[in-house]
Amino acid sequence: MDAFNAGDFDTLDRFYTEEAVAVWEPGKPLTGQARREYQREFLARGPRMTAVPRQSFVTGDTALLIVDWVIETTDDAGVPERLEGVGVDVLRLGEDAVWRYAVDDPYGQG
């Protein structure tokens, strides 16, 4: 959350697996360079996020995280916008002991 709120794309990107899937707009999964470009553009708006984990489940090197989140940002026209949802995320534990998003679905809808 600190990297997100600081607009630090490079640090934030390191918390995703190479093949991560992100569904920041319901029904529009993004991977690879498309995911990175979308995230970089979104962070350029200066969003601020708060998040509260609701539940987490871990089995081996895989975790499921359910989180309530709110993002205060601006839309494409510069108008203030409040986004919120219940995220459903799948994380994988790397060999370096860092948990990384394999699936980032902030609206929990796929």
Short mmCIF file of C-alpha atoms in Angstrom, two decimals:
data_model
loop_
_atom_site.label_atom_id
_atom_site.label_comp_id
_atom_site.label_asym_id
_atom_site.label_seq_id
_atom_site.Cartn_x
_atom_site.Cartn_y
_atom_site.Cartn_z
CA MET A 1 0.00 0.00 0.00
CA ASP A 2 2.90 2.36 0.72
CA ALA A 3 4.31 1.92 -2.80
CA PHE A 4 0.84 2.41 -4.31
CA ASN A 5 0.20 5.60 -2.34
CA ALA A 6 3.65 6.91 -3.24
CA GLY A 7 2.99 6.26 -6.94
CA ASP A 8 6.08 4.02 -6.98
CA PHE A 9 5.35 1.82 -10.00
CA ASP A 10 8.68 -0.02 -9.98
CA THR A 11 8.36 -1.16 -6.36
CA LEU A 12 4.70 -2.04 -6.77
CA ASP A 13 5.40 -4.04 -9.94
CA ARG A 14 7.86 -6.24 -8.03
CA PHE A 15 4.91 -7.48 -5.94
CA TYR A 16 3.40 -9.21 -9.00
CA THR A 17 4.45 -12.51 -10.53
CA GLU A 18 5.72 -12.30 -14.10
CA GLU A 19 2.51 -13.93 -15.40
CA ALA A 20 0.12 -12.10 -13.02
CA VAL A 21 -3.44 -11.41 -14.09
CA ALA A 22 -5.09 -8.17 -12.94
CA VAL A 23 -8.79 -7.39 -13.35
CA TRP A 24 -8.95 -3.70 -12.46
CA GLU A 25 -11.99 -3.23 -14.67
CA PRO A 26 -14.56 -6.01 -14.23
CA GLY A 27 -14.46 -8.44 -17.13
CA LYS A 28 -11.19 -7.04 -18.55
CA PRO A 29 -8.24 -9.15 -17.36
CA LEU A 30 -4.79 -7.78 -18.15
CA THR A 31 -1.43 -9.52 -18.16
CA GLY A 32 2.17 -8.68 -19.07
CA GLN A 33 2.89 -5.30 -20.59
CA ALA A 34 -0.82 -4.37 -20.79
CA ARG A 35 -1.10 -4.82 -17.02
CA ARG A 36 2.00 -2.74 -16.41
CA GLU A 37 0.89 0.11 -18.71
CA TYR A 38 -2.56 0.28 -17.14
CA GLN A 39 -1.09 0.36 -13.64
CA ARG A 40 1.53 2.97 -14.54
CA GLU A 41 -1.14 5.26 -16.05
CA PHE A 42 -3.43 4.81 -13.06
CA LEU A 43 -0.66 5.61 -10.58
CA ALA A 44 0.12 8.80 -12.53
CA ARG A 45 -3.24 10.18 -11.29
CA GLY A 46 -1.93 10.18 -7.70
CA PRO A 47 -4.48 7.80 -6.16
CA ARG A 48 -4.54 7.17 -2.42
CA MET A 49 -5.65 3.77 -1.12
CA THR A 50 -6.71 2.38 2.21
CA ALA A 51 -7.20 -1.36 2.62
CA VAL A 52 -8.32 -3.63 5.42
CA PRO A 53 -7.76 -7.37 5.10
CA ARG A 54 -10.96 -9.29 5.79
CA GLN A 55 -9.70 -12.88 5.52
CA SER A 56 -6.62 -14.75 4.39
CA PHE A 57 -6.07 -18.42 3.73
CA VAL A 58 -2.67 -20.00 3.12
CA THR A 59 -1.81 -23.44 1.81
CA GLY A 60 1.82 -24.09 1.02
CA ASP A 61 3.09 -21.37 -1.32
CA THR A 62 -0.38 -20.07 -2.28
CA ALA A 63 -2.61 -17.62 -0.43
CA LEU A 64 -6.10 -16.23 -0.94
CA LEU A 65 -6.63 -12.71 0.40
CA ILE A 66 -10.02 -11.01 0.79
CA VAL A 67 -9.66 -7.28 1.38
CA ASP A 68 -11.95 -4.24 1.70
CA TRP A 69 -10.39 -1.25 -0.08
CA VAL A 70 -11.10 2.37 -0.98
CA ILE A 71 -9.20 4.50 -3.50
CA GLU A 72 -9.57 8.27 -3.74
CA THR A 73 -8.42 9.42 -7.19
CA THR A 74 -9.50 11.47 -10.20
CA ASP A 75 -11.14 10.28 -13.39
CA ASP A 76 -9.82 10.93 -16.92
CA ALA A 77 -11.31 14.45 -16.83
CA GLY A 78 -9.65 15.27 -13.49
CA VAL A 79 -12.87 15.02 -11.49
CA PRO A 80 -12.48 13.51 -7.99
CA GLU A 81 -13.57 9.89 -7.88
CA ARG A 82 -14.01 7.36 -5.08
CA LEU A 83 -13.55 3.70 -5.96
CA GLU A 84 -14.22 0.88 -3.51
CA GLY A 85 -14.71 -2.83 -3.43
CA VAL A 86 -13.94 -6.21 -1.95
CA GLY A 87 -10.82 -7.62 -3.51
CA VAL A 88 -10.20 -11.32 -4.07
CA ASP A 89 -6.50 -11.89 -4.62
CA VAL A 90 -4.33 -14.95 -5.09
CA LEU A 91 -0.69 -14.62 -4.03
CA ARG A 92 2.31 -16.90 -4.47
CA LEU A 93 5.29 -17.15 -2.18
CA GLY A 94 8.53 -16.65 -4.09
CA GLU A 95 11.82 -18.37 -3.41
CA ASP A 96 12.93 -15.04 -1.89
CA ALA A 97 10.14 -15.33 0.76
CA VAL A 98 8.13 -12.45 -0.81
CA TRP A 99 4.41 -12.88 -1.45
CA ARG A 100 3.43 -11.71 -4.95
CA TYR A 101 0.09 -11.26 -6.67
CA ALA A 102 -0.70 -13.98 -9.19
CA VAL A 103 -4.31 -12.76 -9.52
CA ASP A 104 -5.33 -9.23 -8.50
CA ASP A 105 -9.10 -8.85 -8.69
CA PRO A 106 -10.10 -5.77 -6.68
CA TYR A 107 -13.78 -6.10 -7.46
CA GLY A 108 -13.88 -9.84 -6.79
CA GLN A 109 -15.86 -10.46 -9.98
CA GLY A 110 -13.29 -11.90 -12.41
#
